Amino acid sequence: MERRVVITSAAAISPLGDREDQIMRRLVDGVSGVTRMTDDGLLYSYLHCRVFGAVTYPITYNFSRKYSKTMGPVGFYACQVAKEALEKAGLDKEFISSGRLGVAFGSTQGSPRVQREIFEVFFSKSEFQYQRLNSVDYLRSMSHTTAANIAKLFEITGRVISSSTACTTSSQSIGFGYEAVKYGLQDAMICGGADEYDTLSVAVFDKLLAASHSFNDEPHRTPRPFDRRRDGLVVGEGAGAVLLEELDFARKRGAEILAEVVGFSCCNNGGDMILPSREGIVRTLKTGLDNARLNPDEVDLISAHATATKIGDIIEAEAIHDVYGRGPLVTGLKSYIGHAMGTCGVLETIFTLYMLKHGTAIPTMNLEEVDEKCAMINHLRQVQERRLETASVQNFAFGGVNTALFIKRFQ
């Protein structure tokens, strides 16, 4: 039996801030969270790209040593947003540890900062340096450190899913959490993703000639999804968490319902590991619409993956047009915060939740002149105050992984 799944709380750490009012105000005002990189002495001098989406404000963590000792930077991010989401939702301790709450949370690669510290010791071949290794360093750096630390912190005994699929990490986490609740495997799931900033992440895309570099002296002008002058993505950082609950369970405990998750799809291109596939994206969007029992004309807004890469934006625009025609409004939210890697899906979902709630459609920033090869879809060019009923968040990752999530205003 299929059950209805709703979102009852959300929390974010993003380059635009960590409070709903602050984030929404900056989105409406067109404020960029992209800034100039600082020289960290690693690969900086070799990079063409010198900008990134940064979390520049202080975050107060109140985790005791018992819990914090197994957290690297990405673990702190993840546990902080999970803590805020669970506190907002008001779930009691008994339920949290009952086995009916699960975790679906991930990151691109664990904590690269901690991994680097480990390798520095390893390659030093020094006994003195070896003494620097900590017995919990692996736990701080492992690929599933976010989910494991959340489960430990809150004594969660339900299922643990830790996706690590690059740019679809957190959208997969939400989708898999949705399926776990929908099919009765759990009554609630805390879902999301986190990624810390690391120069290596920038270097990967810089080496692929896919990172923005033309606006190093004007960081706020990049990335530029769908724009004729776009020149690549901007790496970002942050974390986000949403709590999914079965509808009747949420109603019985009087929870605030922010939106309903009505569909999800995850498909692979079955081909190239890097280049996006028009056919693969089309398949994912159609599968998601079928899962959500929606017609294309019932979707009001699409949060596109929109990385601002030359080829990626064109293929995505073509695929959107193949499925939706020129119907729904299309926005690229990475234009405000950069590409937050494994966190992008959940942050874009949270921003979309805010748009549904406030009846405000946020446009793609820096879209000054639409590339004629991307012009076949309905680009959102300015803020629109309008009632939005249904939205889709779509993300695509290296390895050919595609996701599409569908959320509706609850009624």
GROMACS .gro file of C-alpha atoms in nm:
model
  411
    1MET     CA    1   0.000   0.000   0.000
    2GLU     CA    2   0.135   0.341  -0.095
    3ARG     CA    3   0.131   0.613   0.171
    4ARG     CA    4   0.144   0.992   0.129
    5VAL     CA    5   0.472   1.156   0.228
    6VAL     CA    6   0.505   1.512   0.353
    7ILE     CA    7   0.789   1.746   0.447
    8THR     CA    8   0.750   1.877   0.801
    9SER     CA    9   1.075   2.068   0.858
   10ALA     CA   10   1.386   2.189   0.681
   11ALA     CA   11   1.720   2.339   0.776
   12ALA     CA   12   2.003   2.479   0.565
   13ILE     CA   13   2.359   2.604   0.585
   14SER     CA   14   2.423   2.783   0.258
   15PRO     CA   15   2.632   3.065   0.108
   16LEU     CA   16   2.315   3.279   0.136
   17GLY     CA   17   2.268   3.212   0.507
   18ASP     CA   18   2.104   2.961   0.738
   19ARG     CA   19   1.765   3.119   0.815
   20GLU     CA   20   1.458   3.109   0.593
   21ASP     CA   21   1.392   3.485   0.612
   22GLN     CA   22   1.755   3.566   0.537
   23ILE     CA   23   1.783   3.323   0.246
   24MET     CA   24   1.452   3.428   0.094
   25ARG     CA   25   1.536   3.798   0.121
   26ARG     CA   26   1.868   3.745  -0.054
   27LEU     CA   27   1.710   3.537  -0.328
   28VAL     CA   28   1.449   3.806  -0.391
   29ASP     CA   29   1.713   4.081  -0.383
   30GLY     CA   30   1.948   3.892  -0.616
   31VAL     CA   31   2.235   3.868  -0.369
   32SER     CA   32   2.515   3.630  -0.464
   33GLY     CA   33   2.686   3.393  -0.222
   34VAL     CA   34   2.984   3.352  -0.455
   35THR     CA   35   3.310   3.510  -0.345
   36ARG     CA   36   3.678   3.509  -0.436
   37MET     CA   37   3.884   3.214  -0.315
   38THR     CA   38   4.164   3.268  -0.068
   39ASP     CA   39   4.506   3.114  -0.121
   40ASP     CA   40   4.522   2.804   0.099
   41GLY     CA   41   4.868   2.703  -0.013
   42LEU     CA   42   4.746   2.386  -0.182
   43LEU     CA   43   4.657   2.395  -0.551
   44TYR     CA   44   4.547   2.759  -0.565
   45SER     CA   45   4.840   2.888  -0.771
   46TYR     CA   46   4.769   2.631  -1.045
   47LEU     CA   47   4.398   2.708  -1.083
   48HIS     CA   48   4.232   2.916  -1.351
   49CYS     CA   49   3.915   2.942  -1.140
   50ARG     CA   50   3.946   3.164  -0.832
   51VAL     CA   51   3.584   3.184  -0.711
   52PHE     CA   52   3.358   2.965  -0.498
   53GLY     CA   53   3.027   2.966  -0.310
   54ALA     CA   54   3.134   3.013   0.049
   55VAL     CA   55   2.977   2.983   0.391
   56THR     CA   56   3.144   3.290   0.543
   57TYR     CA   57   2.943   3.335   0.864
   58PRO     CA   58   3.021   3.166   1.197
   59ILE     CA   59   2.822   2.858   1.301
   60THR     CA   60   2.792   2.770   1.668
   61TYR     CA   61   2.812   2.397   1.731
   62ASN     CA   62   2.703   2.264   2.070
   63PHE     CA   63   2.809   1.901   2.041
   64SER     CA   64   2.988   1.742   2.331
   65ARG     CA   65   3.325   1.577   2.283
   66LYS     CA   66   3.153   1.237   2.300
   67TYR     CA   67   2.993   1.313   1.963
   68SER     CA   68   3.218   1.573   1.802
   69LYS     CA   69   3.532   1.358   1.812
   70THR     CA   70   3.407   1.155   1.513
   71MET     CA   71   3.303   1.461   1.309
   72GLY     CA   72   3.513   1.619   1.039
   73PRO     CA   73   3.398   1.953   0.893
   74VAL     CA   74   3.137   1.781   0.675
   75GLY     CA   75   3.011   1.586   0.978
   76PHE     CA   76   2.962   1.908   1.175
   77TYR     CA   77   2.765   2.057   0.886
   78ALA     CA   78   2.545   1.749   0.856
   79CYS     CA   79   2.475   1.711   1.227
   80GLN     CA   80   2.397   2.080   1.266
   81VAL     CA   81   2.125   2.086   0.997
   82ALA     CA   82   1.985   1.751   1.114
   83LYS     CA   83   1.970   1.885   1.469
   84GLU     CA   84   1.787   2.199   1.358
   85ALA     CA   85   1.541   2.005   1.141
   86LEU     CA   86   1.457   1.757   1.417
   87GLU     CA   87   1.419   2.033   1.676
   88LYS     CA   88   1.187   2.230   1.448
   89ALA     CA   89   0.978   1.919   1.388
   90GLY     CA   90   0.939   1.850   1.759
   91LEU     CA   91   0.980   1.472   1.740
   92ASP     CA   92   1.012   1.315   2.084
   93LYS     CA   93   1.317   1.117   2.191
   94GLU     CA   94   1.124   0.792   2.220
   95PHE     CA   95   1.017   0.802   1.855
   96ILE     CA   96   1.362   0.911   1.732
   97SER     CA   97   1.515   0.596   1.880
   98SER     CA   98   1.219   0.367   1.811
   99GLY     CA   99   1.343   0.227   1.482
  100ARG     CA  100   1.065   0.402   1.289
  101LEU     CA  101   1.289   0.700   1.204
  102GLY     CA  102   1.567   0.648   0.954
  103VAL     CA  103   1.851   0.849   0.803
  104ALA     CA  104   1.923   0.910   0.433
  105PHE     CA  105   2.220   1.144   0.418
  106GLY     CA  106   2.540   1.171   0.218
  107SER     CA  107   2.834   1.370   0.089
  108THR     CA  108   3.045   1.358  -0.225
  109GLN     CA  109   3.349   1.198  -0.064
  110GLY     CA  110   3.334   1.230   0.314
  111SER     CA  111   3.579   1.488   0.450
  112PRO     CA  112   3.861   1.569   0.205
  113ARG     CA  113   4.026   1.789   0.466
  114VAL     CA  114   4.065   1.500   0.709
  115GLN     CA  115   4.164   1.265   0.428
  116ARG     CA  116   4.443   1.505   0.331
  117GLU     CA  117   4.571   1.513   0.689
  118ILE     CA  118   4.583   1.132   0.691
  119PHE     CA  119   4.772   1.116   0.361
  120GLU     CA  120   5.019   1.381   0.473
  121VAL     CA  121   5.111   1.155   0.762
  122PHE     CA  122   5.122   0.849   0.537
  123PHE     CA  123   5.356   1.002   0.281
  124SER     CA  124   5.582   1.160   0.541
  125LYS     CA  125   5.709   0.812   0.642
  126SER     CA  126   5.787   0.961   0.981
  127GLU     CA  127   5.724   0.789   1.313
  128PHE     CA  128   5.677   1.129   1.472
  129GLN     CA  129   5.414   1.221   1.214
  130TYR     CA  130   5.248   0.882   1.260
  131GLN     CA  131   5.178   0.975   1.621
  132ARG     CA  132   4.954   1.253   1.487
  133LEU     CA  133   4.707   0.999   1.353
  134ASN     CA  134   4.396   0.976   1.564
  135SER     CA  135   4.205   0.654   1.620
  136VAL     CA  136   3.885   0.821   1.495
  137ASP     CA  137   4.029   0.990   1.184
  138TYR     CA  138   3.873   0.731   0.955
  139LEU     CA  139   3.531   0.789   1.116
  140ARG     CA  140   3.572   1.162   1.052
  141SER     CA  141   3.661   1.111   0.687
  142MET     CA  142   3.470   0.803   0.564
  143SER     CA  143   3.221   0.836   0.279
  144HIS     CA  144   2.920   0.772   0.508
  145THR     CA  145   3.042   0.993   0.792
  146THR     CA  146   2.742   1.227   0.765
  147ALA     CA  147   2.476   0.958   0.805
  148ALA     CA  148   2.672   0.766   1.068
  149ASN     CA  149   2.731   1.072   1.285
  150ILE     CA  150   2.367   1.179   1.263
  151ALA     CA  151   2.255   0.831   1.368
  152LYS     CA  152   2.503   0.832   1.657
  153LEU     CA  153   2.415   1.182   1.776
  154PHE     CA  154   2.042   1.114   1.797
  155GLU     CA  155   2.059   0.740   1.872
  156ILE     CA  156   1.861   0.666   1.557
  157THR     CA  157   1.807   0.292   1.517
  158GLY     CA  158   1.614   0.284   1.189
  159ARG     CA  159   1.759   0.222   0.846
  160VAL     CA  160   2.062   0.420   0.732
  161ILE     CA  161   2.112   0.508   0.364
  162SER     CA  162   2.425   0.700   0.266
  163SER     CA  163   2.427   0.802  -0.097
  164SER     CA  164   2.755   0.921  -0.246
  165THR     CA  165   2.673   0.998  -0.608
  166ALA     CA  166   2.836   1.337  -0.655
  167CYS     CA  167   2.581   1.601  -0.761
  168THR     CA  168   2.278   1.374  -0.702
  169THR     CA  169   2.384   1.271  -0.350
  170SER     CA  170   2.126   1.466  -0.151
  171SER     CA  171   1.847   1.446  -0.409
  172GLN     CA  172   1.892   1.068  -0.407
  173SER     CA  173   1.882   1.079  -0.028
  174ILE     CA  174   1.549   1.260  -0.033
  175GLY     CA  175   1.414   1.025  -0.300
  176PHE     CA  176   1.521   0.710  -0.119
  177GLY     CA  177   1.382   0.850   0.207
  178TYR     CA  178   1.055   0.924   0.029
  179GLU     CA  179   1.033   0.565  -0.094
  180ALA     CA  180   1.111   0.427   0.253
  181VAL     CA  181   0.819   0.620   0.402
  182LYS     CA  182   0.587   0.573   0.105
  183TYR     CA  183   0.613   0.195   0.120
  184GLY     CA  184   0.589   0.168   0.498
  185LEU     CA  185   0.950   0.079   0.574
  186GLN     CA  186   0.979   0.384   0.803
  187ASP     CA  187   0.735   0.641   0.940
  188ALA     CA  188   0.986   0.925   0.904
  189MET     CA  189   1.326   0.990   0.747
  190ILE     CA  190   1.576   1.269   0.805
  191CYS     CA  191   1.725   1.331   0.460
  192GLY     CA  192   1.985   1.553   0.300
  193GLY     CA  193   2.350   1.609   0.233
  194ALA     CA  194   2.658   1.809   0.322
  195ASP     CA  195   2.985   1.902   0.158
  196GLU     CA  196   3.273   2.110   0.291
  197TYR     CA  197   3.471   2.339   0.064
  198ASP     CA  198   3.798   2.195  -0.062
  199THR     CA  199   4.040   2.323  -0.323
  200LEU     CA  200   4.062   1.974  -0.471
  201SER     CA  201   3.694   1.994  -0.570
  202VAL     CA  202   3.767   2.311  -0.765
  203ALA     CA  203   4.075   2.154  -0.921
  204VAL     CA  204   3.876   1.858  -1.057
  205PHE     CA  205   3.650   2.084  -1.262
  206ASP     CA  206   3.930   2.328  -1.342
  207LYS     CA  207   4.126   2.040  -1.499
  208LEU     CA  208   3.818   1.946  -1.703
  209LEU     CA  209   3.796   2.309  -1.824
  210ALA     CA  210   3.448   2.317  -1.670
  211ALA     CA  211   3.508   2.574  -1.394
  212SER     CA  212   3.430   2.944  -1.435
  213HIS     CA  213   3.732   3.175  -1.462
  214SER     CA  214   3.625   3.477  -1.668
  215PHE     CA  215   3.472   3.654  -1.369
  216ASN     CA  216   3.742   3.599  -1.107
  217ASP     CA  217   3.745   3.972  -1.032
  218GLU     CA  218   3.365   3.993  -1.024
  219PRO     CA  219   3.256   3.678  -0.835
  220HIS     CA  220   2.893   3.787  -0.807
  221ARG     CA  221   2.859   3.770  -1.187
  222THR     CA  222   2.916   3.394  -1.206
  223PRO     CA  223   2.791   3.124  -1.250
  224ARG     CA  224   2.562   3.218  -1.539
  225PRO     CA  225   2.323   2.930  -1.617
  226PHE     CA  226   2.182   2.937  -1.970
  227ASP     CA  227   2.354   3.269  -2.041
  228ARG     CA  228   2.548   3.324  -2.363
  229ARG     CA  229   2.858   3.427  -2.163
  230ARG     CA  230   2.857   3.135  -1.919
  231ASP     CA  231   3.198   2.979  -1.881
  232GLY     CA  232   3.157   2.699  -1.630
  233LEU     CA  233   3.044   2.604  -1.284
  234VAL     CA  234   3.142   2.748  -0.947
  235VAL     CA  235   3.205   2.501  -0.665
  236GLY     CA  236   3.015   2.571  -0.342
  237GLU     CA  237   2.965   2.425   0.003
  238GLY     CA  238   2.695   2.383   0.267
  239ALA     CA  239   2.442   2.142   0.409
  240GLY     CA  240   2.069   2.084   0.412
  241ALA     CA  241   1.820   1.853   0.580
  242VAL     CA  242   1.449   1.786   0.536
  243LEU     CA  243   1.230   1.568   0.754
  244LEU     CA  244   0.989   1.343   0.566
  245GLU     CA  245   0.691   1.190   0.747
  246GLU     CA  246   0.398   0.971   0.660
  247LEU     CA  247   0.095   1.200   0.634
  248ASP     CA  248  -0.127   1.040   0.900
  249PHE     CA  249   0.162   1.020   1.144
  250ALA     CA  250   0.237   1.390   1.091
  251ARG     CA  251  -0.128   1.487   1.128
  252LYS     CA  252  -0.173   1.289   1.450
  253ARG     CA  253   0.111   1.469   1.619
  254GLY     CA  254   0.002   1.809   1.488
  255ALA     CA  255   0.309   1.871   1.276
  256GLU     CA  256   0.333   2.171   1.043
  257ILE     CA  257   0.324   2.043   0.684
  258LEU     CA  258   0.543   2.240   0.445
  259ALA     CA  259   0.475   2.043   0.126
  260GLU     CA  260   0.406   1.696  -0.009
  261VAL     CA  261   0.656   1.482  -0.198
  262VAL     CA  262   0.456   1.324  -0.478
  263GLY     CA  263   0.716   1.161  -0.699
  264PHE     CA  264   1.078   1.067  -0.754
  265SER     CA  265   1.287   0.902  -1.022
  266CYS     CA  266   1.648   0.799  -1.052
  267CYS     CA  267   1.789   0.671  -1.381
  268ASN     CA  268   2.134   0.621  -1.531
  269ASN     CA  269   2.246   0.726  -1.876
  270GLY     CA  270   2.415   0.391  -1.926
  271GLY     CA  271   2.699   0.552  -2.116
  272ASP     CA  272   2.953   0.832  -2.073
  273MET     CA  273   3.073   0.898  -1.717
  274ILE     CA  274   3.095   1.277  -1.759
  275LEU     CA  275   2.892   1.407  -2.052
  276PRO     CA  276   2.518   1.450  -1.984
  277SER     CA  277   2.268   1.260  -2.197
  278ARG     CA  278   1.957   1.417  -2.345
  279GLU     CA  279   1.793   1.076  -2.371
  280GLY     CA  280   1.888   0.989  -2.014
  281ILE     CA  281   1.747   1.311  -1.875
  282VAL     CA  282   1.425   1.276  -2.076
  283ARG     CA  283   1.383   0.922  -1.944
  284THR     CA  284   1.433   1.044  -1.587
  285LEU     CA  285   1.184   1.329  -1.618
  286LYS     CA  286   0.917   1.111  -1.778
  287THR     CA  287   0.969   0.837  -1.519
  288GLY     CA  288   0.936   1.095  -1.241
  289LEU     CA  289   0.618   1.239  -1.385
  290ASP     CA  290   0.470   0.890  -1.409
  291ASN     CA  291   0.571   0.818  -1.049
  292ALA     CA  292   0.411   1.144  -0.937
  293ARG     CA  293   0.100   1.078  -1.150
  294LEU     CA  294   0.141   1.420  -1.306
  295ASN     CA  295   0.098   1.549  -1.658
  296PRO     CA  296   0.374   1.782  -1.781
  297ASP     CA  297   0.133   2.078  -1.787
  298GLU     CA  298   0.067   2.033  -1.413
  299VAL     CA  299   0.424   2.136  -1.320
  300ASP     CA  300   0.449   2.511  -1.251
  301LEU     CA  301   0.820   2.547  -1.180
  302ILE     CA  302   1.139   2.355  -1.253
  303SER     CA  303   1.453   2.400  -1.046
  304ALA     CA  304   1.701   2.299  -1.315
  305HIS     CA  305   2.040   2.145  -1.245
  306ALA     CA  306   2.178   2.434  -1.453
  307THR     CA  307   2.549   2.420  -1.374
  308ALA     CA  308   2.643   2.690  -1.629
  309THR     CA  309   2.864   2.455  -1.827
  310LYS     CA  310   2.868   2.503  -2.203
  311ILE     CA  311   2.730   2.164  -2.306
  312GLY     CA  312   2.537   2.071  -1.992
  313ASP     CA  313   2.297   2.365  -2.002
  314ILE     CA  314   2.214   2.306  -2.369
  315ILE     CA  315   2.139   1.937  -2.321
  316GLU     CA  316   1.928   2.006  -2.013
  317ALA     CA  317   1.730   2.278  -2.192
  318GLU     CA  318   1.666   2.045  -2.486
  319ALA     CA  319   1.553   1.765  -2.254
  320ILE     CA  320   1.320   1.996  -2.060
  321HIS     CA  321   1.165   2.111  -2.388
  322ASP     CA  322   1.128   1.750  -2.506
  323VAL     CA  323   0.920   1.668  -2.198
  324TYR     CA  324   0.751   1.995  -2.101
  325GLY     CA  325   0.754   2.209  -2.411
  326ARG     CA  326   0.769   2.575  -2.316
  327GLY     CA  327   0.530   2.537  -2.024
  328PRO     CA  328   0.675   2.560  -1.672
  329LEU     CA  329   0.895   2.838  -1.541
  330VAL     CA  330   1.261   2.730  -1.529
  331THR     CA  331   1.511   2.865  -1.277
  332GLY     CA  332   1.876   2.787  -1.204
  333LEU     CA  333   1.940   2.832  -0.832
  334LYS     CA  334   2.312   2.757  -0.853
  335SER     CA  335   2.347   3.108  -0.991
  336TYR     CA  336   2.314   3.230  -0.629
  337ILE     CA  337   2.528   2.980  -0.437
  338GLY     CA  338   2.743   2.795  -0.686
  339HIS     CA  339   2.738   2.418  -0.721
  340ALA     CA  340   2.728   2.278  -0.367
  341MET     CA  341   2.822   1.933  -0.495
  342GLY     CA  342   2.647   1.661  -0.294
  343THR     CA  343   2.441   1.926  -0.118
  344CYS     CA  344   2.294   2.096  -0.423
  345GLY     CA  345   1.980   1.879  -0.444
  346VAL     CA  346   1.865   1.936  -0.088
  347LEU     CA  347   1.948   2.309  -0.087
  348GLU     CA  348   1.760   2.356  -0.414
  349THR     CA  349   1.469   2.156  -0.270
  350ILE     CA  350   1.463   2.377   0.039
  351PHE     CA  351   1.477   2.696  -0.169
  352THR     CA  352   1.193   2.556  -0.381
  353LEU     CA  353   0.993   2.487  -0.064
  354TYR     CA  354   1.037   2.852   0.028
  355MET     CA  355   0.913   2.959  -0.316
  356LEU     CA  356   0.599   2.744  -0.281
  357LYS     CA  357   0.536   2.873   0.069
  358HIS     CA  358   0.581   3.243  -0.010
  359GLY     CA  359   0.426   3.236  -0.357
  360THR     CA  360   0.745   3.386  -0.499
  361ALA     CA  361   0.922   3.250  -0.806
  362ILE     CA  362   1.295   3.327  -0.797
  363PRO     CA  363   1.467   3.388  -1.133
  364THR     CA  364   1.802   3.267  -1.261
  365MET     CA  365   2.059   3.527  -1.164
  366ASN     CA  366   2.317   3.655  -1.415
  367LEU     CA  367   2.094   3.549  -1.704
  368GLU     CA  368   2.153   3.862  -1.909
  369GLU     CA  369   2.136   3.717  -2.260
  370VAL     CA  370   1.988   3.372  -2.306
  371ASP     CA  371   2.201   3.144  -2.522
  372GLU     CA  372   2.000   3.082  -2.839
  373LYS     CA  373   2.069   2.708  -2.797
  374CYS     CA  374   1.892   2.721  -2.458
  375ALA     CA  375   1.612   2.954  -2.561
  376MET     CA  376   1.341   2.692  -2.621
  377ILE     CA  377   1.228   2.682  -2.254
  378ASN     CA  378   1.046   2.932  -2.034
  379HIS     CA  379   1.333   3.101  -1.849
  380LEU     CA  380   1.241   3.289  -1.533
  381ARG     CA  381   1.408   3.629  -1.575
  382GLN     CA  382   1.261   3.829  -1.287
  383VAL     CA  383   1.095   3.773  -0.952
  384GLN     CA  384   0.729   3.679  -0.990
  385GLU     CA  385   0.472   3.684  -0.711
  386ARG     CA  386   0.240   3.399  -0.802
  387ARG     CA  387   0.082   3.091  -0.654
  388LEU     CA  388   0.295   2.785  -0.726
  389GLU     CA  389   0.131   2.446  -0.680
  390THR     CA  390   0.381   2.191  -0.813
  391ALA     CA  391   0.755   2.203  -0.866
  392SER     CA  392   1.028   1.969  -0.983
  393VAL     CA  393   1.390   1.966  -0.868
  394GLN     CA  394   1.623   1.794  -1.112
  395ASN     CA  395   1.989   1.701  -1.064
  396PHE     CA  396   2.246   1.514  -1.272
  397ALA     CA  397   2.583   1.369  -1.169
  398PHE     CA  398   2.909   1.225  -1.292
  399GLY     CA  399   2.863   0.856  -1.353
  400GLY     CA  400   2.547   0.927  -1.553
  401VAL     CA  401   2.316   0.943  -1.250
  402ASN     CA  402   2.000   1.153  -1.296
  403THR     CA  403   1.727   1.238  -1.045
  404ALA     CA  404   1.396   1.423  -1.054
  405LEU     CA  405   1.198   1.505  -0.741
  406PHE     CA  406   0.839   1.638  -0.747
  407ILE     CA  407   0.687   1.838  -0.463
  408LYS     CA  408   0.345   2.000  -0.425
  409ARG     CA  409   0.190   2.262  -0.205
  410PHE     CA  410   0.004   2.059   0.058
  411GLN     CA  411  -0.375   2.056   0.046
   0.00000   0.00000   0.00000
